Coordinates of C-alpha atoms and ligand atoms in Angstrom, one line a residue:
M1 CA -18.8 -34.6 87.7
N2 CA -20.0 -31.9 85.2
P3 CA -19.7 -32.8 81.6
S4 CA -16.6 -31.8 79.8
L5 CA -15.3 -31.7 76.2
S6 CA -13.1 -34.3 74.7
V7 CA -11.1 -33.7 71.5
V8 CA -9.9 -36.4 69.1
W9 CA -6.8 -34.9 67.5
L10 CA -6.4 -36.5 64.1
K11 CA -2.8 -36.9 63.1
R12 CA -2.1 -38.9 59.9
D13 CA -4.7 -41.4 61.1
L14 CA -7.5 -40.1 58.8
R15 CA -10.1 -42.9 59.2
W16 CA -13.1 -43.8 61.3
S17 CA -12.4 -47.4 62.0
D18 CA -9.7 -49.2 64.0
H19 CA -8.9 -46.0 65.7
A20 CA -8.1 -46.2 69.4
P21 CA -8.3 -42.5 70.2
L22 CA -11.8 -42.3 68.6
A23 CA -12.9 -45.5 70.4
Q24 CA -11.6 -44.1 73.8
A25 CA -13.2 -40.7 73.4
V26 CA -16.6 -42.1 72.2
A27 CA -16.7 -44.6 75.0
L28 CA -16.7 -41.8 77.6
G29 CA -20.1 -40.7 76.4
E30 CA -19.1 -37.1 76.9
P31 CA -19.3 -34.5 74.2
V32 CA -16.6 -35.1 71.6
V33 CA -15.2 -33.2 68.6
G34 CA -12.6 -34.2 66.1
I35 CA -9.9 -31.8 64.9
L36 CA -7.3 -32.1 62.2
L37 CA -4.7 -29.4 62.1
H38 CA -2.9 -28.2 59.1
E39 CA 0.0 -26.5 60.9
P40 CA 2.0 -23.9 59.0
S41 CA 5.2 -24.8 60.9
L42 CA 5.0 -28.3 59.7
W43 CA 3.7 -27.7 56.2
S44 CA 6.4 -25.2 55.5
Q45 CA 9.1 -27.9 55.9
P46 CA 10.8 -28.8 52.6
V47 CA 9.6 -32.4 52.8
Y48 CA 6.0 -31.5 52.4
S49 CA 4.3 -30.5 49.1
S50 CA 0.9 -29.5 47.8
R51 CA 0.6 -33.0 46.5
H52 CA 0.5 -34.2 50.2
A53 CA -1.9 -31.3 51.1
R54 CA -4.2 -32.3 48.3
F55 CA -4.3 -36.0 49.5
E56 CA -4.9 -34.8 53.1
A57 CA -7.8 -32.5 51.9
E58 CA -9.3 -35.4 49.9
S59 CA -9.1 -37.6 53.0
V60 CA -11.0 -35.0 55.0
D61 CA -13.7 -34.8 52.3
D62 CA -14.1 -38.6 52.6
L63 CA -14.3 -38.4 56.4
V64 CA -16.9 -35.7 56.2
A65 CA -18.9 -37.6 53.6
T66 CA -18.9 -40.8 55.8
R67 CA -19.3 -39.3 59.2
P68 CA -20.5 -41.8 61.8
E69 CA -23.6 -40.9 63.8
L70 CA -23.4 -40.6 67.6
G71 CA -25.8 -41.5 70.3
P72 CA -29.5 -42.3 70.1
N73 CA -30.2 -39.1 68.2
R74 CA -27.7 -40.1 65.5
V75 CA -25.9 -36.8 65.4
P76 CA -23.0 -36.8 62.8
F77 CA -19.6 -36.7 64.4
P78 CA -18.4 -33.1 64.4
V79 CA -15.0 -32.7 62.7
F80 CA -13.0 -29.6 61.9
Y81 CA -10.0 -29.1 59.6
V82 CA -8.2 -25.9 60.5
G83 CA -5.0 -24.2 59.4
S84 CA -3.3 -23.3 62.7
E85 CA -0.5 -24.2 65.0
A86 CA -1.6 -26.7 67.7
V87 CA -1.3 -24.6 70.8
E88 CA -3.2 -21.7 69.2
A89 CA -6.0 -24.0 68.0
F90 CA -6.5 -25.7 71.3
E91 CA -6.3 -22.4 73.1
A92 CA -9.0 -21.0 70.7
L93 CA -11.2 -24.1 71.2
R94 CA -10.8 -23.8 75.0
A95 CA -11.8 -20.1 74.9
A96 CA -14.8 -20.7 72.5
A97 CA -16.1 -23.9 74.0
D98 CA -19.1 -24.0 76.4
L99 CA -17.7 -26.8 78.3
P100 CA -14.3 -27.3 80.0
L101 CA -11.8 -29.0 77.7
R102 CA -10.5 -31.9 79.8
R103 CA -9.2 -34.5 77.4
I104 CA -7.3 -34.8 74.2
F105 CA -7.0 -38.2 72.5
S106 CA -4.5 -38.9 69.7
H107 CA -2.1 -41.5 68.3
E108 CA 1.6 -41.2 69.1
E109 CA 3.0 -39.5 66.0
V110 CA 6.2 -40.8 64.4
G111 CA 7.0 -37.6 62.8
I112 CA 9.8 -35.2 62.0
D113 CA 11.7 -33.0 64.4
V114 CA 9.2 -30.2 64.0
S115 CA 6.3 -32.4 65.0
F116 CA 8.2 -33.8 68.0
D117 CA 8.9 -30.3 69.0
R118 CA 5.2 -29.3 68.7
D119 CA 4.3 -32.3 70.8
R120 CA 6.6 -31.1 73.6
R121 CA 5.0 -27.7 73.5
M122 CA 1.5 -29.3 73.6
K123 CA 2.6 -31.4 76.6
R124 CA 3.5 -28.2 78.5
W125 CA 0.2 -26.6 77.4
C126 CA -1.8 -29.5 78.6
A127 CA 0.0 -29.6 81.9
E128 CA -0.6 -25.9 82.5
R129 CA -4.3 -26.1 81.5
G130 CA -5.1 -29.3 83.4
V131 CA -5.9 -31.1 80.2
A132 CA -5.2 -34.9 80.0
W133 CA -3.6 -35.9 76.7
V134 CA -4.1 -39.6 76.1
E135 CA -1.9 -41.0 73.4
S136 CA -2.3 -44.5 71.8
P137 CA 0.6 -46.3 70.1
Y138 CA 1.0 -46.2 66.4
G139 CA 0.4 -49.8 65.4
S140 CA 3.0 -52.0 67.0
V141 CA 5.5 -49.2 67.3
R142 CA 6.7 -48.6 70.9
R143 CA 7.9 -45.2 72.0
G144 CA 11.4 -45.1 73.5
L145 CA 12.2 -48.7 72.6
R146 CA 15.9 -49.3 73.0
R147 CA 16.2 -53.0 72.3
R148 CA 14.3 -55.3 69.9
T149 CA 14.3 -58.2 72.3
D150 CA 10.6 -59.2 72.0
W151 CA 9.8 -57.2 68.9
N152 CA 8.5 -60.1 66.9
A153 CA 6.2 -61.4 69.7
H154 CA 4.9 -57.9 70.2
W155 CA 4.2 -57.5 66.5
N156 CA 2.3 -60.8 66.4
E157 CA 0.3 -59.9 69.4
V158 CA -0.7 -56.4 68.1
M159 CA -1.3 -57.5 64.5
F160 CA -3.0 -60.8 64.9
R161 CA -4.5 -61.0 68.4
E162 CA -5.3 -57.5 69.7
P163 CA -8.9 -56.6 68.7
L164 CA -9.4 -53.8 66.2
A165 CA -10.2 -50.6 68.0
E166 CA -13.8 -50.0 66.7
P167 CA -15.6 -47.1 68.3
E168 CA -19.1 -47.8 69.6
W169 CA -20.8 -44.8 68.0
S170 CA -24.1 -45.4 69.7
R171 CA -22.5 -44.7 73.1
G172 CA -21.0 -41.3 72.0
T173 CA -22.3 -37.8 72.3
A174 CA -21.5 -35.2 69.7
W175 CA -20.4 -31.8 70.8
V176 CA -22.6 -29.0 69.4
P177 CA -20.0 -26.4 68.3
T178 CA -20.5 -22.9 69.6
P179 CA -20.9 -20.0 67.2
A180 CA -17.5 -18.6 68.5
W181 CA -15.7 -21.8 67.6
T182 CA -17.4 -22.2 64.2
E183 CA -16.5 -18.7 63.4
W184 CA -12.8 -19.2 64.4
A185 CA -12.7 -22.5 62.4
E186 CA -14.2 -20.7 59.4
K187 CA -11.5 -18.0 59.6
H188 CA -8.8 -20.7 59.7
K189 CA -10.1 -22.7 56.7
V190 CA -7.3 -24.7 55.0
P191 CA -6.7 -23.7 51.3
R192 CA -7.3 -26.5 48.9
P193 CA -4.5 -27.2 46.4
E194 CA -5.3 -28.0 42.8
R195 CA -5.3 -31.6 41.7
E196 CA -2.2 -32.6 39.6
A197 CA -3.3 -34.3 36.4
G198 CA -0.7 -37.1 36.7
V199 CA -1.4 -38.1 40.3
A200 CA -4.0 -40.8 40.1
Q201 CA -4.6 -41.8 43.7
T202 CA -7.3 -40.0 45.6
G203 CA -7.1 -39.7 49.4
G204 CA -9.5 -41.2 51.9
P205 CA -10.4 -44.5 53.5
T206 CA -13.1 -45.3 50.8
W207 CA -10.3 -45.3 48.1
G208 CA -7.9 -47.1 50.5
H209 CA -10.3 -50.0 51.0
R210 CA -11.0 -50.1 47.2
Y211 CA -7.2 -50.5 46.5
L212 CA -7.0 -53.1 49.2
R213 CA -9.9 -55.2 47.9
S214 CA -8.8 -54.9 44.2
F215 CA -5.3 -56.1 45.3
L216 CA -6.3 -59.0 47.5
E217 CA -9.6 -60.1 46.0
G218 CA -9.8 -58.6 42.5
G219 CA -6.8 -60.3 41.1
R220 CA -4.6 -57.2 40.8
G221 CA -2.0 -58.8 43.2
R222 CA -1.6 -61.9 41.0
G223 CA 2.0 -61.8 39.9
Y224 CA 3.0 -59.3 42.6
M225 CA 6.5 -60.7 42.9
A226 CA 7.0 -61.0 39.1
H227 CA 6.2 -57.3 38.6
I228 CA 7.4 -55.7 41.8
S229 CA 10.7 -54.4 40.3
K230 CA 9.3 -53.3 37.0
P231 CA 8.5 -49.6 37.0
E232 CA 5.5 -49.8 34.8
S233 CA 3.7 -53.0 35.7
A234 CA 4.4 -52.5 39.5
R235 CA 1.9 -49.7 39.2
T236 CA -0.9 -52.2 38.8
H237 CA 0.4 -55.4 40.4
C238 CA 1.7 -53.8 43.6
S239 CA -0.9 -53.0 46.3
R240 CA -0.4 -49.2 46.0
L241 CA -1.5 -49.0 49.6
S242 CA 1.4 -46.8 50.7
P243 CA -0.3 -43.4 50.7
Y244 CA -3.3 -44.9 52.4
L245 CA -1.1 -46.3 55.1
A246 CA 1.1 -43.2 55.3
W247 CA -1.9 -40.9 55.9
G248 CA -3.7 -43.4 58.0
N249 CA -6.7 -44.0 55.8
L250 CA -6.0 -47.6 56.6
S251 CA -4.4 -49.0 59.7
L252 CA -1.7 -51.6 59.1
K253 CA -3.7 -54.0 61.3
Q254 CA -6.6 -53.7 58.9
V255 CA -4.4 -54.6 56.0
V256 CA -2.7 -57.5 57.9
R257 CA -6.1 -58.9 59.0
A258 CA -7.6 -58.5 55.4
L259 CA -4.6 -60.5 54.1
S260 CA -5.1 -63.2 56.7
T261 CA -8.7 -63.6 55.8
T262 CA -8.1 -63.9 52.0
Q263 CA -5.1 -66.2 52.4
G264 CA -6.0 -69.6 51.1
S265 CA -8.6 -68.2 48.7
K266 CA -6.0 -68.7 45.9
I267 CA -6.9 -65.3 44.3
L268 CA -3.6 -64.0 45.6
P269 CA -1.1 -66.9 45.1
A270 CA 0.8 -68.0 48.3
R271 CA 4.2 -66.8 47.1
D272 CA 2.8 -63.3 46.4
A273 CA 0.9 -63.3 49.7
R274 CA 4.0 -64.2 51.7
A275 CA 6.1 -61.5 50.0
F276 CA 3.4 -58.9 50.6
A277 CA 3.1 -60.0 54.3
S278 CA 6.9 -59.5 54.7
R279 CA 6.7 -56.0 53.4
L280 CA 3.9 -55.1 55.8
R281 CA 6.2 -56.2 58.6
W282 CA 9.2 -54.3 57.1
R283 CA 7.1 -51.2 57.2
E284 CA 6.7 -51.3 60.9
H285 CA 10.4 -52.4 61.4
F286 CA 11.5 -49.2 59.6
V287 CA 9.1 -47.0 61.4
Q288 CA 10.2 -48.4 64.8
K289 CA 13.8 -47.8 63.8
F290 CA 13.1 -44.1 63.1
E291 CA 11.0 -43.8 66.3
S292 CA 14.0 -45.2 68.3
E293 CA 16.6 -43.0 66.6
S294 CA 14.9 -40.0 65.0
R295 CA 18.2 -38.1 64.7
M296 CA 18.3 -40.0 61.3
E297 CA 16.4 -37.1 59.9
F298 CA 19.6 -35.1 60.0
E299 CA 22.5 -37.4 60.7
H300 CA 24.0 -40.7 59.5
I301 CA 22.7 -43.5 61.7
N302 CA 26.2 -44.8 61.6
R303 CA 28.5 -42.0 62.9
G304 CA 31.4 -43.7 61.3
Y305 CA 30.4 -42.0 58.1
D306 CA 30.5 -38.5 59.6
H307 CA 33.8 -37.5 57.9
Q308 CA 33.0 -38.9 54.5
E309 CA 33.3 -36.4 51.7
F310 CA 30.4 -35.7 49.3
S311 CA 30.1 -33.7 46.1
Q312 CA 28.5 -30.3 46.3
N313 CA 27.8 -30.1 42.6
S314 CA 24.4 -28.3 42.4
A315 CA 24.2 -28.7 38.6
H316 CA 24.4 -32.5 39.1
L317 CA 21.7 -32.3 41.8
D318 CA 19.4 -30.2 39.6
A319 CA 19.9 -32.6 36.7
W320 CA 19.0 -35.5 39.0
K321 CA 15.9 -33.8 40.4
T322 CA 14.5 -32.9 37.0
G323 CA 15.4 -36.2 35.2
N324 CA 18.1 -34.7 32.9
T325 CA 21.2 -36.7 33.9
G326 CA 21.6 -38.2 30.5
V327 CA 21.1 -41.8 31.9
P328 CA 17.7 -42.8 30.5
M329 CA 16.5 -45.2 33.2
V330 CA 17.4 -42.7 35.9
D331 CA 15.7 -39.8 34.0
A332 CA 12.6 -41.9 33.1
C333 CA 12.1 -42.9 36.8
M334 CA 12.5 -39.4 38.1
R335 CA 10.2 -37.9 35.5
S336 CA 7.5 -40.5 36.1
L337 CA 7.9 -39.9 39.9
N338 CA 7.7 -36.1 39.5
A339 CA 4.6 -36.4 37.4
T340 CA 2.7 -39.2 39.2
G341 CA 3.8 -39.3 42.8
Y342 CA 4.6 -43.0 42.6
L343 CA 7.7 -45.2 41.9
N344 CA 8.2 -48.8 42.8
F345 CA 10.8 -49.8 45.4
R346 CA 13.6 -51.0 43.1
M347 CA 13.5 -47.8 41.1
R348 CA 13.5 -45.6 44.2
A349 CA 16.5 -47.5 45.3
M350 CA 18.2 -47.0 41.9
L351 CA 17.5 -43.2 42.0
V352 CA 19.2 -43.0 45.4
S353 CA 22.0 -45.2 44.2
Y354 CA 22.7 -43.1 41.2
G355 CA 22.5 -39.8 43.2
C356 CA 24.6 -41.0 46.1
H357 CA 27.0 -43.5 44.5
V358 CA 27.5 -42.3 40.9
L359 CA 27.2 -38.6 41.6
N360 CA 28.5 -38.9 45.2
L361 CA 25.8 -36.5 46.5
H362 CA 24.9 -36.5 50.1
W363 CA 21.6 -38.3 50.9
K364 CA 20.4 -35.2 52.7
D365 CA 20.5 -33.3 49.5
L366 CA 18.3 -35.9 47.9
S367 CA 15.9 -36.2 50.8
A368 CA 13.5 -33.3 50.5
H369 CA 13.0 -33.6 46.7
L370 CA 12.1 -37.3 47.0
A371 CA 9.8 -36.7 50.1
Q372 CA 7.9 -34.0 48.2
Q373 CA 7.4 -36.2 45.2
F374 CA 6.4 -39.4 47.0
L375 CA 2.7 -39.2 47.7
D376 CA 3.3 -41.8 50.4
F377 CA 6.0 -39.8 52.2
E378 CA 6.3 -41.5 55.6
P379 CA 9.2 -40.2 57.7
G380 CA 9.6 -43.5 59.5
I381 CA 10.3 -45.3 56.2
H382 CA 11.8 -42.4 54.2
Y383 CA 14.9 -41.7 56.3
P384 CA 15.9 -45.3 57.2
Q385 CA 15.4 -46.4 53.5
L386 CA 17.3 -43.3 52.2
Q387 CA 20.3 -44.1 54.4
M388 CA 20.2 -47.8 53.7
Q389 CA 20.2 -47.2 49.9
A390 CA 22.9 -44.5 50.4
A391 CA 25.0 -47.2 52.1
V392 CA 25.7 -45.1 55.2
T393 CA 24.4 -47.6 57.7
G394 CA 27.4 -49.9 57.7
V395 CA 24.9 -52.8 58.4
N396 CA 23.1 -53.5 55.1
T397 CA 24.5 -55.0 51.9
V398 CA 25.9 -52.2 49.7
R399 CA 23.8 -52.0 46.5
V400 CA 25.2 -50.1 43.6
Y401 CA 22.7 -50.3 40.8
N402 CA 23.7 -50.1 37.2
P403 CA 20.9 -48.1 35.5
V404 CA 21.6 -49.6 32.1
K405 CA 21.3 -53.2 33.4
Q406 CA 18.2 -52.2 35.3
A407 CA 16.6 -50.9 32.0
E408 CA 17.6 -54.1 30.2
E409 CA 16.1 -56.3 33.0
Q410 CA 13.1 -54.3 34.1
D411 CA 12.1 -52.6 30.8
P412 CA 13.5 -54.9 28.1
Q413 CA 11.3 -53.4 25.3
G414 CA 12.1 -49.9 26.4
E415 CA 8.5 -48.9 26.6
F416 CA 8.8 -47.2 30.0
L417 CA 11.8 -45.3 28.6
A418 CA 9.9 -44.2 25.5
Q419 CA 6.9 -43.1 27.6
W420 CA 8.9 -40.8 29.9
I421 CA 11.6 -39.7 27.5
P422 CA 9.8 -39.3 24.2
E423 CA 13.0 -37.8 22.7
L424 CA 14.5 -41.3 22.8
A425 CA 11.5 -43.1 21.4
A426 CA 13.0 -43.3 17.9
L427 CA 16.0 -45.2 19.2
P428 CA 15.8 -49.0 19.4
M429 CA 17.0 -50.9 22.4
P430 CA 19.7 -51.2 23.6
F431 CA 20.6 -47.7 22.4
R432 CA 17.5 -46.3 24.1
A433 CA 18.9 -47.3 27.4
A434 CA 22.4 -46.1 26.7
P435 CA 22.3 -43.4 23.9
W436 CA 26.0 -42.5 24.5
T437 CA 26.9 -45.8 22.8
L438 CA 25.6 -44.6 19.5
T439 CA 28.1 -43.6 16.9
E440 CA 27.6 -40.4 14.9
L441 CA 26.6 -42.5 11.9
D442 CA 24.0 -44.5 13.9
G443 CA 22.7 -41.2 15.2
V444 CA 22.1 -39.9 11.7
A445 CA 20.4 -43.1 10.7
F446 CA 17.9 -42.7 13.6
G447 CA 17.6 -39.0 13.3
F448 CA 19.0 -38.4 16.8
A449 CA 21.6 -35.9 17.8
R450 CA 23.5 -36.9 20.9
G451 CA 23.8 -34.0 23.5
T452 CA 21.2 -32.0 21.5
D453 CA 18.1 -34.1 21.5
Y454 CA 18.9 -35.6 24.9
P455 CA 21.8 -34.7 27.3
E456 CA 25.1 -36.6 27.4
P457 CA 25.7 -38.3 30.7
L458 CA 26.9 -36.0 33.5
V459 CA 29.8 -38.4 34.3
D460 CA 31.3 -41.6 32.8
L461 CA 28.9 -44.1 34.2
K462 CA 31.1 -47.2 34.1
K463 CA 34.0 -45.4 35.8
A464 CA 31.8 -43.8 38.4
L465 CA 30.1 -47.1 39.3
S466 CA 33.5 -48.8 39.7
E467 CA 34.9 -46.0 41.8
A468 CA 31.7 -46.0 44.0
R469 CA 32.1 -49.7 44.7
I470 CA 35.7 -49.2 45.8
R471 CA 34.8 -46.2 48.0
L472 CA 31.8 -47.9 49.6
Y473 CA 33.3 -51.3 50.3
G474 CA 36.4 -49.5 51.7
A475 CA 34.3 -47.3 54.0
K476 CA 32.4 -50.3 55.4
K477 CA 35.6 -51.8 56.6
R478 CA 36.7 -48.7 58.6
P479 CA 37.0 -49.4 62.3
E480 CA 34.7 -46.4 63.3
V481 CA 32.0 -47.7 60.9
R482 CA 32.3 -51.3 62.3
A483 CA 32.1 -50.1 65.9
E484 CA 28.8 -48.3 65.1
K485 CA 27.6 -51.3 63.2
A486 CA 27.7 -53.3 66.4
R487 CA 25.7 -50.6 68.2
I488 CA 23.1 -50.4 65.4
L489 CA 22.6 -54.2 65.3
E490 CA 22.1 -54.3 69.1
T491 CA 19.6 -51.5 69.0
H492 CA 17.5 -52.2 65.9
V493 CA 17.7 -55.9 65.2
A494 CA 15.9 -58.6 67.0
P495 CA 18.4 -61.1 68.6
G496 CA 19.2 -64.0 66.3
R497 CA 18.1 -62.3 63.1
R498 CA 20.6 -61.9 60.2
F499 CA 20.8 -58.6 58.4
S500 CA 21.4 -58.2 54.7
Ligands
LIG601 C1 14.6 -44.3 49.2 C2 13.3 -44.9 49.5 C3 12.3 -44.1 50.1 C4 11.1 -44.7 50.5 N1 10.1 -43.9 51.1 C5 8.9 -44.4 51.4 C6 8.0 -43.6 52.0 O1 8.2 -42.4 52.3 N2 6.7 -44.2 52.3 C7 6.5 -45.5 52.0 O2 5.4 -45.9 52.3 N3 7.4 -46.3 51.5 C8 8.6 -45.8 51.1 N4 9.6 -46.6 50.5 C9 9.3 -48.1 50.4 C10 8.6 -48.6 49.2 O3 9.3 -48.2 48.0 C11 7.2 -48.2 49.1 O4 6.5 -48.6 50.3 C12 6.4 -49.0 48.0 O5 7.1 -48.8 46.8 C13 5.0 -48.5 47.9 O6 4.3 -49.2 46.9 P1 3.1 -50.2 47.3 O7 2.2 -49.6 48.3 O8 2.5 -50.7 46.1 O9 4.0 -51.4 48.0 P2 3.7 -52.9 48.2 O10 4.9 -53.6 47.5 O11 2.4 -53.3 47.7 O12 3.9 -53.2 49.7 C14 2.9 -53.0 50.7 C15 3.2 -52.1 51.8 O13 4.4 -52.5 52.5 C16 5.2 -51.4 52.9 N5 6.5 -51.6 52.2 C17 6.7 -52.1 51.0 N6 8.0 -52.1 50.7 C18 8.6 -51.6 51.8 C19 10.0 -51.3 52.1 N7 11.0 -51.6 51.3 N8 10.3 -50.7 53.3 C20 9.3 -50.4 54.2 N9 8.0 -50.6 53.9 C21 7.7 -51.2 52.7 C22 4.5 -50.2 52.4 O14 3.7 -49.7 53.4 C23 3.6 -50.7 51.2 O15 2.5 -49.9 51.0 C24 10.8 -46.1 50.2 C25 11.8 -46.8 49.5 C26 13.0 -46.2 49.2 C27 14.0 -47.0 48.5

C-alpha cells in the first residue's frame, strides 16, 4: 500500500507521554503530524476565557520545546497550532498534503455541547472522505456507559494494570509539511493572550511534572488534609495539579502511578496520600457522570427541580461575580479567584452555596463566570459539582455554608480577608468577618464607615440561610425529586455504594 498521512489531533491532552493516539500513530511507521485546533466556535463560548487560552498556548510552547525525535534520522515531531474550525482545517490539510490523509487519531473528548456537535460533523466528514478516525478512551471513562456495574474494577484495571501508552518514537516517521500547508497554518496562527499578573501557574507538561514532584516528593503535600479547606494554605499544600489534568499536560494514570510509587516513602503521610488518592478517583467519577449525562450542561440532572423558582436579580449576580456582596468571606474568595484563577474546593462550594442558596440564583447564572475564572475548567467536573453544590441533584447531602463560620474556622486570624479586602484590614476579628455587627461607635473607633468603605450585605444573611435550609430540605422530599433520585442512583452510582 502507498504511504499515507496520519494526523494526531490533540484535544486537551497536551503532552508527549502516556498518550494512546500518539503511540498508535507512531507505531504505524507512516508519516505523521500533530495538530491542535483553536476553534472559534468553541472559544467563543462563555465558559472559556483568555486565561485558558494563555494556558493552552504555554502548553504548546512546552510541547514544541520538548518535541520527541522520530525515526533513525531523529526528525522532530511536526506539530501545528492553528486557529480554525475542525472541518476547515482537515479539509485544508487534505488539499495541501502530498500524501492521502487516511487516519486521524485522538482521545474521546468529554466536552461541552459545542464540541460534541463538532465531533458529529467531523464523523460525517471522515465518512465522506474515507478517513478513519480512531478514538482512544479518556482515562477510565467509557463512552455511552449507562450503568456503573463494574466501574470500580474497570478503574483499577485502567489505573493500576494497563501499561502507560508510551510512543516508540524511533519507529515513527515525521511528515515533512508541504509549503502549501505551512503557508495555510501560518495564516491561521493563534493569537497569544497576555499573561495575567496574578495567575501563577504556567501551562505545559514540564510544569505539571514539577508540581507533581514537589507535592509527592518535595514535602509540599505534608499536611494536605489539614490545609485542604483553608483558602490560603491550600494553595501550597494541595497538589495544584488540576489545570495540568484539565488540559492533559498530565494523564490521570501518570499521577495515580506516581502516587503509588511514592506511597510508603513517608514524605507524604499515609492519611494525606489516601485522601489525595480518593480525590483522583472522584475526578473520574464526575467526568464519567457528565459523559453519561451531558445534558447537565443545560438542565438539572434531577428533573424534579425543573419547576423550582429562582431569583433573576442581576444586581445580586453582579455583586457576587465581582466580590461585592458585603459578606467578607464570599467577597475575598471571589476576588482571589478572579485575580489568580485558583480557589480550593471548600471555598468553591461556599461561593456556589452563597449564590444559589442565600441569593437563590440559578446555578446556570453562576456557571460561565466560574468556568472562566477557574484555570482548571473541566466540563466533566464543573457541571456535576455545580449542581451538587447547588443542591439540585436530590441525591447528595444538602450543604448550606455559613460564610461567617467558614471565615472563623478557615481563616481565624482574618489574614486572607485582609489580603483580598484591604478596606477591612483595620477591623479586628470577628468584625472583619461580619462588619455589619459593628455599632456606629465601634466603626468610629476603627475608622471604618459601614456601607461606605465596604458594602452592607445584599440580604440578611441569617434569615436567608434559614429560609434556604427550609426550601432545600422541603424540595428534596418532593415526590418528583425522589423519583428522579432513584434513577440517578441507578445510573451513576456503583451498586452497593452509599452516597452522601
Ligand atoms: C463548583 C465547583 C466547581 C469545580 N470545578 C472544577 C473544575 O472545573 N476543574 C477541576 O479540576 N476541579 C473542579 N472542582 C473540584 C476541586 O475544587 C478542584 O479539583 C481542586 O480544588 C483543585 O485543586 P488541586 O489540584 O490542588 O486539588 P487536590 O486537592 O490536590 O486534588 C487532586 C486532584 O483531584 C481532583 N479533585 C480534587 N477534588 C475534587 C472534587 N471535589 N471533585 C472532582 N475532582 C476533584 C482534581 O483533578 C485535583 O487536581 C470544582 C469544585 C466545585 C465545588
